Every structure is written in structure tokens, then in C-alpha cells.
Tab-separated table of C-alpha atoms and ligand atoms in Angstrom:
chain	number	residue	atom	x	y	z
A	7	MET	CA	191.477	-25.829	11.533
A	8	LEU	CA	194.529	-28.045	11.513
A	9	ILE	CA	193.569	-31.422	12.935
A	10	VAL	CA	195.888	-34.299	13.784
A	11	GLN	CA	194.033	-37.604	13.733
A	12	LYS	CA	195.518	-40.750	15.187
A	13	TYR	CA	194.196	-44.214	14.417
A	14	GLY	CA	195.163	-47.167	16.608
A	15	GLY	CA	195.848	-50.749	15.565
A	16	THR	CA	192.252	-51.991	15.660
A	17	SER	CA	191.082	-49.038	13.564
A	18	VAL	CA	193.502	-50.030	10.780
A	19	GLY	CA	193.318	-53.780	11.513
A	20	ASN	CA	192.382	-54.880	7.980
A	21	PRO	CA	192.041	-53.417	4.447
A	22	GLU	CA	188.352	-52.690	4.893
A	23	ARG	CA	189.035	-50.751	8.088
A	24	ILE	CA	191.832	-48.853	6.399
A	25	ARG	CA	189.385	-47.815	3.664
A	26	ASN	CA	186.957	-46.772	6.384
A	27	VAL	CA	189.668	-44.638	8.013
A	28	ALA	CA	190.450	-43.102	4.622
A	29	LYS	CA	186.805	-42.017	4.342
A	30	ARG	CA	186.901	-40.384	7.769
A	31	VAL	CA	190.093	-38.554	6.942
A	32	CYS	CA	188.643	-37.274	3.664
A	33	ARG	CA	185.465	-36.206	5.435
A	34	ALA	CA	187.508	-33.904	7.681
A	35	LYS	CA	189.222	-32.550	4.589
A	36	ASP	CA	185.803	-31.939	2.969
A	37	GLU	CA	184.800	-29.978	6.056
A	38	GLY	CA	187.619	-27.617	5.184
A	39	HIS	CA	190.286	-28.754	7.631
A	40	ASP	CA	193.935	-29.482	7.073
A	41	VAL	CA	194.573	-33.015	8.220
A	42	VAL	CA	197.658	-34.867	9.390
A	43	VAL	CA	197.091	-38.535	10.190
A	44	VAL	CA	199.245	-40.602	12.542
A	45	VAL	CA	198.791	-44.374	12.485
A	46	SER	CA	199.767	-47.442	14.479
A	47	ALA	CA	200.660	-50.797	13.022
A	48	MET	CA	197.744	-53.071	12.129
A	49	SER	CA	196.520	-54.769	15.299
A	50	GLY	CA	198.706	-57.676	16.387
A	51	GLU	CA	201.531	-56.785	13.986
A	52	THR	CA	203.918	-55.335	16.568
A	53	ASP	CA	203.450	-58.400	18.778
A	54	LYS	CA	204.071	-60.631	15.773
A	55	LEU	CA	207.343	-58.856	14.989
A	56	ILE	CA	208.535	-59.032	18.595
A	57	ASN	CA	207.679	-62.707	18.594
A	58	LEU	CA	209.747	-63.236	15.446
A	59	ALA	CA	212.723	-61.544	17.071
A	60	ASN	CA	212.430	-63.801	20.082
A	61	GLN	CA	212.530	-66.817	17.790
A	62	VAL	CA	215.890	-65.916	16.295
A	63	SER	CA	217.575	-64.550	19.390
A	64	GLU	CA	217.373	-64.951	23.137
A	65	ASN	CA	218.383	-61.405	23.695
A	66	PRO	CA	217.642	-59.296	20.598
A	67	ASP	CA	219.773	-56.202	20.189
A	68	PRO	CA	217.611	-53.126	20.928
A	69	ARG	CA	218.782	-51.277	17.811
A	70	GLU	CA	217.800	-54.181	15.576
A	71	MET	CA	214.545	-54.544	17.498
A	72	ASP	CA	213.641	-50.979	16.565
A	73	MET	CA	214.633	-51.575	12.962
A	74	LEU	CA	212.247	-54.520	13.005
A	75	VAL	CA	209.184	-53.251	14.874
A	76	SER	CA	209.190	-49.857	13.160
A	77	THR	CA	208.222	-51.672	9.959
A	78	GLY	CA	204.699	-52.298	11.264
A	79	GLU	CA	203.790	-48.606	11.024
A	80	ARG	CA	205.513	-48.313	7.668
A	81	VAL	CA	203.004	-50.767	6.236
A	82	THR	CA	199.987	-48.821	7.475
A	83	ILE	CA	201.150	-45.369	6.327
A	84	ALA	CA	201.628	-46.618	2.776
A	85	LEU	CA	198.314	-48.494	2.701
A	86	LEU	CA	196.390	-45.568	4.152
A	87	ALA	CA	197.982	-43.080	1.745
A	88	MET	CA	196.964	-45.345	-1.151
A	89	ALA	CA	193.421	-45.707	0.194
A	90	ILE	CA	193.088	-41.919	0.521
A	91	GLN	CA	194.452	-41.382	-2.980
A	92	SER	CA	191.967	-43.879	-4.399
A	93	LEU	CA	189.172	-41.669	-3.054
A	94	GLY	CA	190.531	-38.882	-5.219
A	95	TYR	CA	192.423	-36.908	-2.567
A	96	LYS	CA	196.097	-36.008	-2.376
A	97	ALA	CA	198.030	-37.898	0.286
A	98	GLN	CA	201.646	-38.662	1.113
A	99	SER	CA	203.121	-40.989	3.708
A	100	PHE	CA	206.061	-40.114	5.978
A	101	THR	CA	208.252	-42.273	8.182
A	102	GLY	CA	209.383	-40.875	11.515
A	103	ARG	CA	212.591	-39.717	9.904
A	104	GLN	CA	210.815	-38.007	7.001
A	105	ALA	CA	208.477	-36.276	9.429
A	106	GLY	CA	211.509	-35.087	11.403
A	107	ILE	CA	210.665	-36.830	14.659
A	108	ILE	CA	213.975	-36.637	16.515
A	109	SER	CA	214.413	-38.775	19.611
A	110	ASP	CA	217.149	-39.689	22.058
A	111	ASN	CA	219.007	-42.942	21.423
A	112	VAL	CA	217.416	-45.136	24.077
A	113	HIS	CA	216.263	-47.897	21.753
A	114	THR	CA	212.809	-49.458	22.308
A	115	LYS	CA	211.793	-46.686	24.707
A	116	ALA	CA	213.124	-43.504	23.167
A	117	ARG	CA	211.922	-40.046	24.129
A	118	ILE	CA	210.986	-37.480	21.529
A	119	GLU	CA	213.365	-34.521	21.680
A	120	LYS	CA	211.971	-32.377	18.910
A	121	ILE	CA	209.939	-32.522	15.750
A	122	THR	CA	211.096	-30.456	12.815
A	123	GLY	CA	208.075	-31.322	10.661
A	124	ASP	CA	209.220	-29.322	7.617
A	125	ARG	CA	208.005	-31.861	5.108
A	126	LEU	CA	204.661	-32.140	6.891
A	127	ARG	CA	204.162	-28.371	6.688
A	128	HIS	CA	205.110	-28.440	3.053
A	129	ALA	CA	202.666	-31.275	2.298
A	130	ILE	CA	199.856	-29.411	4.078
A	131	LYS	CA	200.628	-26.310	2.044
A	132	GLU	CA	200.289	-28.366	-1.117
A	133	GLY	CA	196.823	-29.476	-0.006
A	134	LYS	CA	197.991	-32.986	0.779
A	135	ILE	CA	196.899	-35.182	3.633
A	136	ALA	CA	200.102	-36.164	5.437
A	137	VAL	CA	200.138	-39.701	6.803
A	138	VAL	CA	202.785	-40.172	9.504
A	139	ALA	CA	204.133	-43.386	11.031
A	140	GLY	CA	203.503	-43.412	14.769
A	141	PHE	CA	205.704	-45.052	17.399
A	142	GLN	CA	208.984	-44.239	15.630
A	143	GLY	CA	211.655	-41.587	15.608
A	144	ILE	CA	215.194	-41.084	14.489
A	145	THR	CA	218.287	-40.267	16.519
A	146	GLU	CA	219.908	-36.990	15.608
A	147	THR	CA	223.464	-38.164	16.149
A	148	SER	CA	223.526	-41.659	14.670
A	149	ASP	CA	220.556	-41.488	12.276
A	150	ASP	CA	219.153	-44.733	13.676
A	151	VAL	CA	215.492	-45.687	13.853
A	152	THR	CA	214.070	-45.694	17.373
A	153	THR	CA	210.695	-46.634	18.826
A	154	LEU	CA	208.906	-44.873	21.647
A	155	GLY	CA	207.655	-47.767	23.783
A	156	ARG	CA	204.438	-49.748	23.475
A	157	GLY	CA	201.428	-47.629	22.709
A	158	GLY	CA	203.830	-44.946	21.520
A	159	SER	CA	201.822	-43.726	18.559
A	160	ASP	CA	199.557	-41.794	20.921
A	161	LEU	CA	202.655	-39.857	21.893
A	162	SER	CA	203.664	-39.407	18.239
A	163	ALA	CA	200.256	-37.903	17.493
A	164	VAL	CA	200.291	-35.491	20.420
A	165	ALA	CA	203.869	-34.460	19.686
A	166	VAL	CA	203.115	-33.856	16.007
A	167	ALA	CA	200.059	-31.820	17.041
A	168	ALA	CA	202.200	-29.743	19.405
A	169	ALA	CA	204.930	-29.204	16.818
A	170	LEU	CA	202.507	-28.152	14.091
A	171	LYS	CA	200.445	-26.107	16.572
A	172	ALA	CA	197.358	-28.072	15.565
A	173	ASP	CA	193.988	-26.958	16.886
A	174	LEU	CA	193.007	-30.453	17.920
A	175	CYS	CA	194.459	-33.930	18.296
A	176	ASP	CA	191.814	-36.603	17.745
A	177	ILE	CA	192.775	-40.055	18.986
A	178	TYR	CA	190.589	-42.706	17.360
A	179	THR	CA	190.455	-45.990	19.187
A	180	ASP	CA	188.047	-48.871	19.791
A	181	VAL	CA	186.246	-47.187	22.688
A	182	ASP	CA	184.325	-43.981	22.145
A	183	GLY	CA	185.727	-41.974	25.030
A	184	VAL	CA	186.821	-41.952	28.651
A	185	TYR	CA	184.326	-43.517	31.044
A	186	THR	CA	183.770	-43.020	34.775
A	187	THR	CA	184.882	-46.633	35.120
A	188	ASP	CA	185.163	-49.852	33.139
A	189	PRO	CA	181.751	-50.246	31.432
A	190	ASN	CA	182.292	-54.003	31.280
A	191	MET	CA	182.299	-54.050	35.059
A	192	VAL	CA	179.727	-51.362	35.800
A	193	PRO	CA	176.896	-51.008	33.270
A	194	GLN	CA	176.071	-47.561	34.727
A	195	ALA	CA	179.506	-46.242	33.744
A	196	ARG	CA	179.088	-42.902	32.011
A	197	LYS	CA	181.134	-41.398	29.243
A	198	LEU	CA	182.699	-38.093	30.278
A	199	ASP	CA	182.329	-35.076	27.959
A	200	LYS	CA	185.617	-33.747	29.185
A	201	ILE	CA	188.332	-34.507	31.676
A	202	SER	CA	191.394	-32.573	32.860
A	203	TYR	CA	194.942	-33.558	31.932
A	204	ASP	CA	195.732	-34.338	35.568
A	205	GLU	CA	192.761	-36.639	35.986
A	206	MET	CA	193.531	-38.373	32.714
A	207	LEU	CA	197.135	-38.815	33.809
A	208	GLU	CA	196.071	-40.491	37.030
A	209	LEU	CA	193.592	-42.713	35.202
A	210	ALA	CA	196.115	-43.622	32.492
A	211	SER	CA	198.802	-44.550	34.991
A	212	LEU	CA	196.190	-46.536	36.940
A	213	GLY	CA	195.722	-48.743	33.941
A	214	ALA	CA	192.806	-47.174	32.062
A	215	LYS	CA	194.172	-48.141	28.678
A	216	VAL	CA	192.614	-45.423	26.519
A	217	LEU	CA	195.683	-43.204	26.259
A	218	GLN	CA	199.358	-43.865	26.802
A	219	THR	CA	200.509	-42.030	29.950
A	220	ARG	CA	203.401	-40.216	28.309
A	221	SER	CA	201.149	-38.825	25.614
A	222	VAL	CA	198.971	-37.241	28.289
A	223	GLU	CA	202.029	-35.733	30.016
A	224	PHE	CA	203.081	-34.288	26.699
A	225	ALA	CA	199.602	-32.939	25.934
A	226	LYS	CA	199.530	-31.238	29.326
A	227	LYS	CA	202.971	-29.747	28.918
A	228	TYR	CA	202.197	-28.273	25.508
A	229	ASN	CA	198.524	-27.677	26.156
A	230	VAL	CA	197.319	-29.805	23.238
A	231	PRO	CA	193.550	-30.426	23.312
A	232	VAL	CA	193.092	-34.167	22.835
A	233	ARG	CA	189.843	-35.873	21.935
A	234	VAL	CA	189.293	-39.604	22.450
A	235	LEU	CA	186.847	-41.020	19.890
A	236	SER	CA	185.856	-44.272	18.257
A	237	SER	CA	186.633	-44.906	14.610
A	238	PHE	CA	183.614	-47.228	14.458
A	239	ASN	CA	180.881	-44.689	15.199
A	240	ASP	CA	180.232	-40.940	15.239
A	241	ASN	CA	179.733	-40.499	18.980
A	242	PRO	CA	181.151	-37.259	20.370
A	243	GLY	CA	183.947	-38.718	22.498
A	244	THR	CA	185.785	-37.171	25.451
A	245	LEU	CA	187.877	-34.008	25.405
A	246	VAL	CA	191.048	-34.083	27.496
A	247	THR	CA	191.898	-30.502	28.278
A	248	LYS	CA	192.945	-27.808	30.757
A	249	GLU	CA	191.172	-27.808	34.078
A	250	ASP	CA	188.207	-25.441	34.366
A	251	SER	CA	185.876	-24.392	37.180
A	252	ASP	CA	183.171	-26.870	36.072
A	253	MET	CA	185.509	-29.738	36.723
A	254	GLU	CA	186.130	-28.593	40.295
A	255	LYS	CA	182.461	-29.106	41.096
A	256	VAL	CA	182.708	-32.821	40.487
A	257	VAL	CA	184.328	-34.484	43.484
A	258	VAL	CA	185.135	-37.804	41.842
A	259	SER	CA	185.373	-38.153	38.063
A	260	GLY	CA	186.331	-41.789	37.852
A	261	VAL	CA	187.108	-44.976	39.708
A	262	ALA	CA	189.853	-47.264	38.439
A	263	TYR	CA	191.146	-50.653	39.452
A	264	ASP	CA	194.490	-52.289	38.946
A	265	LYS	CA	194.991	-56.004	39.449
A	266	ASN	CA	198.515	-55.955	38.114
A	267	GLN	CA	200.398	-55.424	41.337
A	268	VAL	CA	201.502	-57.616	44.196
A	269	LYS	CA	202.119	-56.625	47.803
A	270	VAL	CA	205.476	-57.267	49.427
A	271	THR	CA	205.758	-57.189	53.228
A	272	VAL	CA	209.054	-57.184	55.103
A	273	GLN	CA	208.761	-57.982	58.780
A	274	GLY	CA	211.161	-57.233	61.588
A	275	VAL	CA	213.066	-54.522	59.764
A	276	PRO	CA	215.686	-52.810	61.995
A	277	ASP	CA	214.257	-49.340	62.687
A	278	LYS	CA	217.308	-47.205	61.997
A	279	PRO	CA	218.548	-44.700	59.420
A	280	GLY	CA	219.605	-46.084	56.060
A	281	VAL	CA	217.539	-49.257	56.050
A	282	ALA	CA	214.738	-48.027	53.800
A	283	ALA	CA	217.365	-46.494	51.545
A	284	LYS	CA	219.135	-49.843	51.328
A	285	ILE	CA	215.939	-51.746	50.497
A	286	PHE	CA	214.659	-49.374	47.845
A	287	ASN	CA	218.040	-48.693	46.274
A	288	THR	CA	218.493	-52.408	45.760
A	289	ILE	CA	215.010	-52.714	44.259
A	290	SER	CA	215.657	-49.800	41.958
A	291	ASP	CA	219.040	-51.224	40.923
A	292	ASN	CA	217.090	-54.263	39.782
A	293	ASN	CA	214.813	-52.042	37.675
A	294	VAL	CA	211.661	-52.813	39.614
A	295	VAL	CA	209.249	-49.910	39.976
A	296	VAL	CA	207.674	-49.506	43.400
A	297	ASP	CA	204.251	-47.939	43.743
A	298	MET	CA	202.670	-47.717	47.208
A	299	ILE	CA	204.845	-47.879	50.346
A	300	ILE	CA	203.842	-48.028	53.995
A	301	GLN	CA	205.927	-48.376	57.114
A	302	ASN	CA	204.479	-49.147	60.525
A	303	ILE	CA	205.453	-47.535	63.792
A	304	GLY	CA	208.542	-49.242	65.149
A	305	GLU	CA	208.388	-51.332	68.290
A	306	GLY	CA	211.411	-52.628	70.163
A	307	GLY	CA	213.709	-51.298	67.456
A	308	LEU	CA	211.910	-53.219	64.715
A	309	THR	CA	209.283	-52.216	62.185
A	310	ASP	CA	207.276	-53.691	59.293
A	311	MET	CA	207.187	-52.357	55.793
A	312	SER	CA	204.877	-53.072	52.849
A	313	PHE	CA	205.011	-51.946	49.268
A	314	THR	CA	203.582	-52.884	45.904
A	315	VAL	CA	205.366	-53.772	42.655
A	316	PRO	CA	204.127	-54.863	39.211
A	317	ARG	CA	202.880	-58.438	39.060
A	318	THR	CA	205.357	-59.163	36.265
A	319	ASP	CA	208.162	-58.568	38.777
A	320	ALA	CA	206.725	-60.859	41.469
A	321	LYS	CA	209.342	-63.562	41.024
A	322	LYS	CA	212.229	-61.155	40.682
A	323	ILE	CA	211.274	-59.196	43.797
A	324	GLN	CA	211.160	-62.387	45.831
A	325	GLU	CA	214.762	-63.155	44.897
A	326	VAL	CA	215.936	-59.589	45.365
A	327	MET	CA	214.242	-59.253	48.739
A	328	LYS	CA	215.600	-62.531	50.051
A	329	LYS	CA	219.101	-61.143	49.675
A	330	VAL	CA	218.233	-57.733	51.106
A	331	VAL	CA	216.486	-59.244	54.117
A	332	ALA	CA	219.602	-61.223	54.928
A	333	GLU	CA	221.829	-58.181	54.500
A	334	ILE	CA	219.816	-55.834	56.712
A	335	GLY	CA	218.942	-58.500	59.254
A	336	ALA	CA	215.147	-58.333	58.851
A	337	LYS	CA	213.025	-61.296	59.902
A	338	ASN	CA	211.222	-62.344	56.729
A	339	VAL	CA	209.511	-61.298	53.553
A	340	THR	CA	206.168	-62.345	52.086
A	341	VAL	CA	204.578	-61.614	48.714
A	342	LYS	CA	200.794	-61.444	48.477
A	343	GLU	CA	199.529	-61.874	44.933
A	344	ASP	CA	195.746	-61.676	45.129
A	345	ILE	CA	195.399	-57.959	45.713
A	346	ALA	CA	193.826	-55.092	43.788
A	347	LYS	CA	194.319	-51.355	43.944
A	348	ILE	CA	191.109	-49.341	43.779
A	349	SER	CA	191.441	-45.606	43.134
A	350	ILE	CA	189.089	-42.681	42.941
A	351	VAL	CA	190.240	-39.664	40.938
A	352	GLY	CA	188.927	-36.111	40.738
A	353	VAL	CA	190.256	-32.551	40.704
A	354	GLY	CA	187.263	-31.674	42.905
A	355	MET	CA	189.056	-33.361	45.816
A	356	ARG	CA	191.229	-30.278	46.111
A	357	SER	CA	188.261	-28.225	47.278
A	358	HIS	CA	186.023	-30.818	48.953
A	359	SER	CA	186.651	-32.387	52.335
A	360	GLY	CA	185.633	-35.770	53.674
A	361	VAL	CA	186.228	-37.620	50.423
A	362	ALA	CA	188.505	-40.237	51.980
A	363	ALA	CA	186.121	-40.787	54.877
A	364	LYS	CA	183.277	-41.333	52.446
A	365	MET	CA	185.329	-43.805	50.438
A	366	PHE	CA	186.408	-45.823	53.480
A	367	THR	CA	182.867	-45.845	54.904
A	368	ALA	CA	181.427	-47.170	51.651
A	369	MET	CA	183.942	-50.016	51.623
A	370	ALA	CA	183.459	-50.763	55.326
A	371	LYS	CA	179.702	-51.157	54.790
A	372	GLU	CA	180.476	-53.969	52.372
A	373	GLY	CA	182.939	-55.561	54.762
A	374	ILE	CA	185.918	-54.815	52.538
A	375	ASN	CA	189.167	-54.569	54.467
A	376	ILE	CA	191.694	-51.936	53.401
A	377	MET	CA	195.313	-53.102	53.475
A	378	MET	CA	197.107	-50.006	52.215
A	379	ILE	CA	196.141	-46.421	51.478
A	380	SER	CA	197.886	-43.765	49.450
A	381	THR	CA	196.743	-40.350	48.355
A	382	SER	CA	197.703	-37.530	46.065
A	383	GLU	CA	196.017	-34.174	45.703
A	384	ILE	CA	193.453	-35.598	43.290
A	385	LYS	CA	193.506	-39.338	44.012
A	386	ILE	CA	192.880	-41.817	46.815
A	387	SER	CA	193.984	-45.421	46.347
A	388	CYS	CA	193.302	-48.440	48.527
A	389	VAL	CA	194.767	-51.918	48.280
A	390	ILE	CA	192.189	-54.597	48.978
A	391	ASP	CA	191.695	-58.322	48.514
A	392	ALA	CA	191.383	-58.980	44.767
A	393	LYS	CA	188.130	-60.888	45.173
A	394	TYR	CA	186.344	-57.666	46.179
A	395	THR	CA	187.456	-55.661	43.136
A	396	GLU	CA	184.117	-55.595	41.366
A	397	LEU	CA	182.145	-54.941	44.505
A	398	ALA	CA	184.402	-52.053	45.522
A	399	VAL	CA	184.291	-50.439	42.076
A	400	ARG	CA	180.478	-50.679	41.942
A	401	VAL	CA	179.958	-49.368	45.443
A	402	LEU	CA	182.269	-46.396	44.911
A	403	HIS	CA	180.687	-45.603	41.544
A	404	GLU	CA	177.325	-45.477	43.306
A	405	THR	CA	178.496	-43.671	46.439
A	406	PHE	CA	180.004	-40.815	44.457
A	407	GLU	CA	177.090	-40.785	41.999
A	408	MET	CA	179.327	-41.065	38.986
A	409	ASP	CA	176.424	-42.204	36.830
A	410	LYS	CA	174.972	-38.698	37.058
A	411	ALA	CA	176.335	-35.768	35.077
A	412	ALA	CA	177.279	-32.774	37.230
B	29	LIG	N1	202.403	-50.446	17.257
B	29	LIG	C1	202.908	-50.031	18.529
B	29	LIG	C2	202.423	-50.955	19.619
B	29	LIG	O1	201.717	-51.903	19.347
B	29	LIG	C3	202.608	-48.600	18.817
B	29	LIG	C4	201.154	-48.281	19.007
B	29	LIG	O2	200.287	-49.027	18.579
B	29	LIG	O3	200.847	-47.244	19.566
B	29	LIG	O4	202.749	-50.752	20.757
B	30	MG	MG1	197.176	-47.748	21.514
């Protein structure tokens, strides 16, 4: 088999851990596999570099930022290649450019366009373990270093796996798989053997930090089987893969919570065409991403509207909305900070009815008020008061019996 292994920052956080990773890599080689390794920067290094930039400039140039932060991964590829070599195996490190990872030119959040991977194929053919820098690419036109956004080495690994048609992409991190919910909150949380791409996508975008969202999109698009594992033990991990009929039997696979949003309510909005467009165009022009939106039934030509935005944009949205409210002639705007979004996710929802009713009933029994609701084919989300987060997550985990394997 050809296996791509990716090790995150904590897994390569110090020299001892790098030697430990080297042993794991060589073990896979001993088992007869071809191995390509993708690594992140040592934990904390990327933050340190960004911090340095902010100390010399108020507004660092994105091109120079990429030149700077891409060095973090360059350190780890060289160290890991050395560690592997010292165990008596052949290894060679590759920067994004050397691996042929071509991206667009949107610095600090570039998208991978293609991976040529010629030198990687050549190294594999020579029996070498190829060690590739995650998180970075190169623009085709200007030959500049780019980076793929925070957490981007997950994407590098999946993309390399797709390009090389690898049989498996193993993502080693500090948790040993994908759980039904946060085990720190619910001790009964259960590790899933497998999960579909769509479910993983929902969970990732809901803030389950195991995999970067874009890497899951990419894995789905190119059908790359991804395994989430811990580099600190030999537990089996979770396979992220194509949906199968087993998965349909489980109604809810996981419950997630997100405390990183705030709720904005605009009251007395004129109920006429073009008003919502005006509000959300202005928000989008200010680069704020809106998640849930609800609009009430209008009364007397006026209506109320609520939506959620990232907590980091709370101040900005207040300023933006003040202007918009004046322009459209709405009454006022309020921002509520202490909210949480609780979501249940499962492909089984497509074929089971009454899931929403069951969710709402469980919360009602605990006296939890629901402020907003949104649904997709495989997800139901509710906004509630932040102080009930833990209670809601526990109750839903129990109600949908997520502690029990299907
Ligand atoms: N080193 C980068 C970061 O900290 C990329 C990664 O770790 O995936 O975001
Ligand atoms: Mg990561």
C-alpha cells in the first residue's frame, strides 16, 4: 500500500516526539508500505512567527507573511528526515515547491490547484520515505511561497494522497479519533469506528477541531479514505469515508456545540423587497460571515430579523449594523453574546422522521429555551442560552443513545 501519514504540531512538538514519529514511519515501511509523510510546524511555532511579524509591522504584507510562516514546516521536515535516516532508513525532505504543490496566489489562505508530485514519485521509487512540508504551496505564475490557512497541513496531506492515488491518508493528532461529542464534557462520549465525509464536514465546520474543514471537502471530492489516529498510542482511530448503508441506520452520529457565535437581532425592519439584500450585502462587504438567519412574520409593515456571526466579529458587526439600521430605517439592533449553538448530525436523518421533535422535546424537558433553529438534510442546530450548553449536550447524547454502538 501507499500510505500518506500526516503528523500535527503536537506530534512533532519536541525532538523526542520527532524521534517517536520517525519510529512510527519506519514501522509502516517495515510492514511493506510505501510512505509519504506530511508534517506541521512544531506546536506553537506558527503562532510565534505570526507574533514576530506583528511586532515589526502593524499590517504585515501577506506575501512576506507566507515567506515567514512557511519556515515552521521547513524545520520539521528536515528534522524528521534526519531522525528517520538515523534509524537506518532512506528519507528525503521536500518543501511545497519541491513536492510540486501548486496553489493560487491568495497569500495566507491559498487554495491548492494541482500537485505535480514528480519528485515524490521518484523518491518512492528509490525506496525513500518522502517527508513533505504541510501548509505551504507555490504559485505557478510568480513562483512565490503561499500558505493554505491555519490548520492547512491536513489539506496538504489529503491533497498529496489524492495526487499520488494513495490507498490511505492517516492523520495523526493528539486525539485518537472522532468522538460522538467532546469527551471532556460527556464522559460517555464514544469513539466512532467510521464516519461519512458529510457528517465529518458538518462536525468540522461546527468546530470539532479534529480535521480542517477544507481537507474533508477535498477528501470527499477525491474519495480519499482518511483515518484520524493518535501518535501517542496504537488505538485504531476513526475512518472518514464514503457513506454506506450501516451509517444510515444510526440516526444521530454526533452532537456538537459552538460557543463562538453571537446573535444579532434587528427590530422594526421595513418589510419590503430589497431590505434583506441590503443588510446582508453590507455585512458581506465587511467580510463578516453569517451563519443562521431567521426572519419573523411581518406585522404592520415591519418585521424582526436575527442572525448569528462569529464572536470575533461582535464589535465590527455592531458598528456595521448601526449604519445599516439608519439607512434602512429599522428601529434598533441588539447583539446577544452569551449564546451557544447545539447541533446534532447524522446521515440517518435522511431516512428517519421525528428527529427534530425528539431533539426539541429533550431540551424542553430540561427547561431549555430554543432561540433559533436551522436544519440541513443531515443536521439540526439550535441556538440556546450559553449557560445550558453542557446540559443540552449531555441530554441529547443520552436521548439519541450515542454511547451505544449501532
Ligand atoms: N502550522 C500551521 C498552523 O499552525 C499549519 C498546520 O499546523 O496545519 O496552522
Ligand atoms: Mg491541525
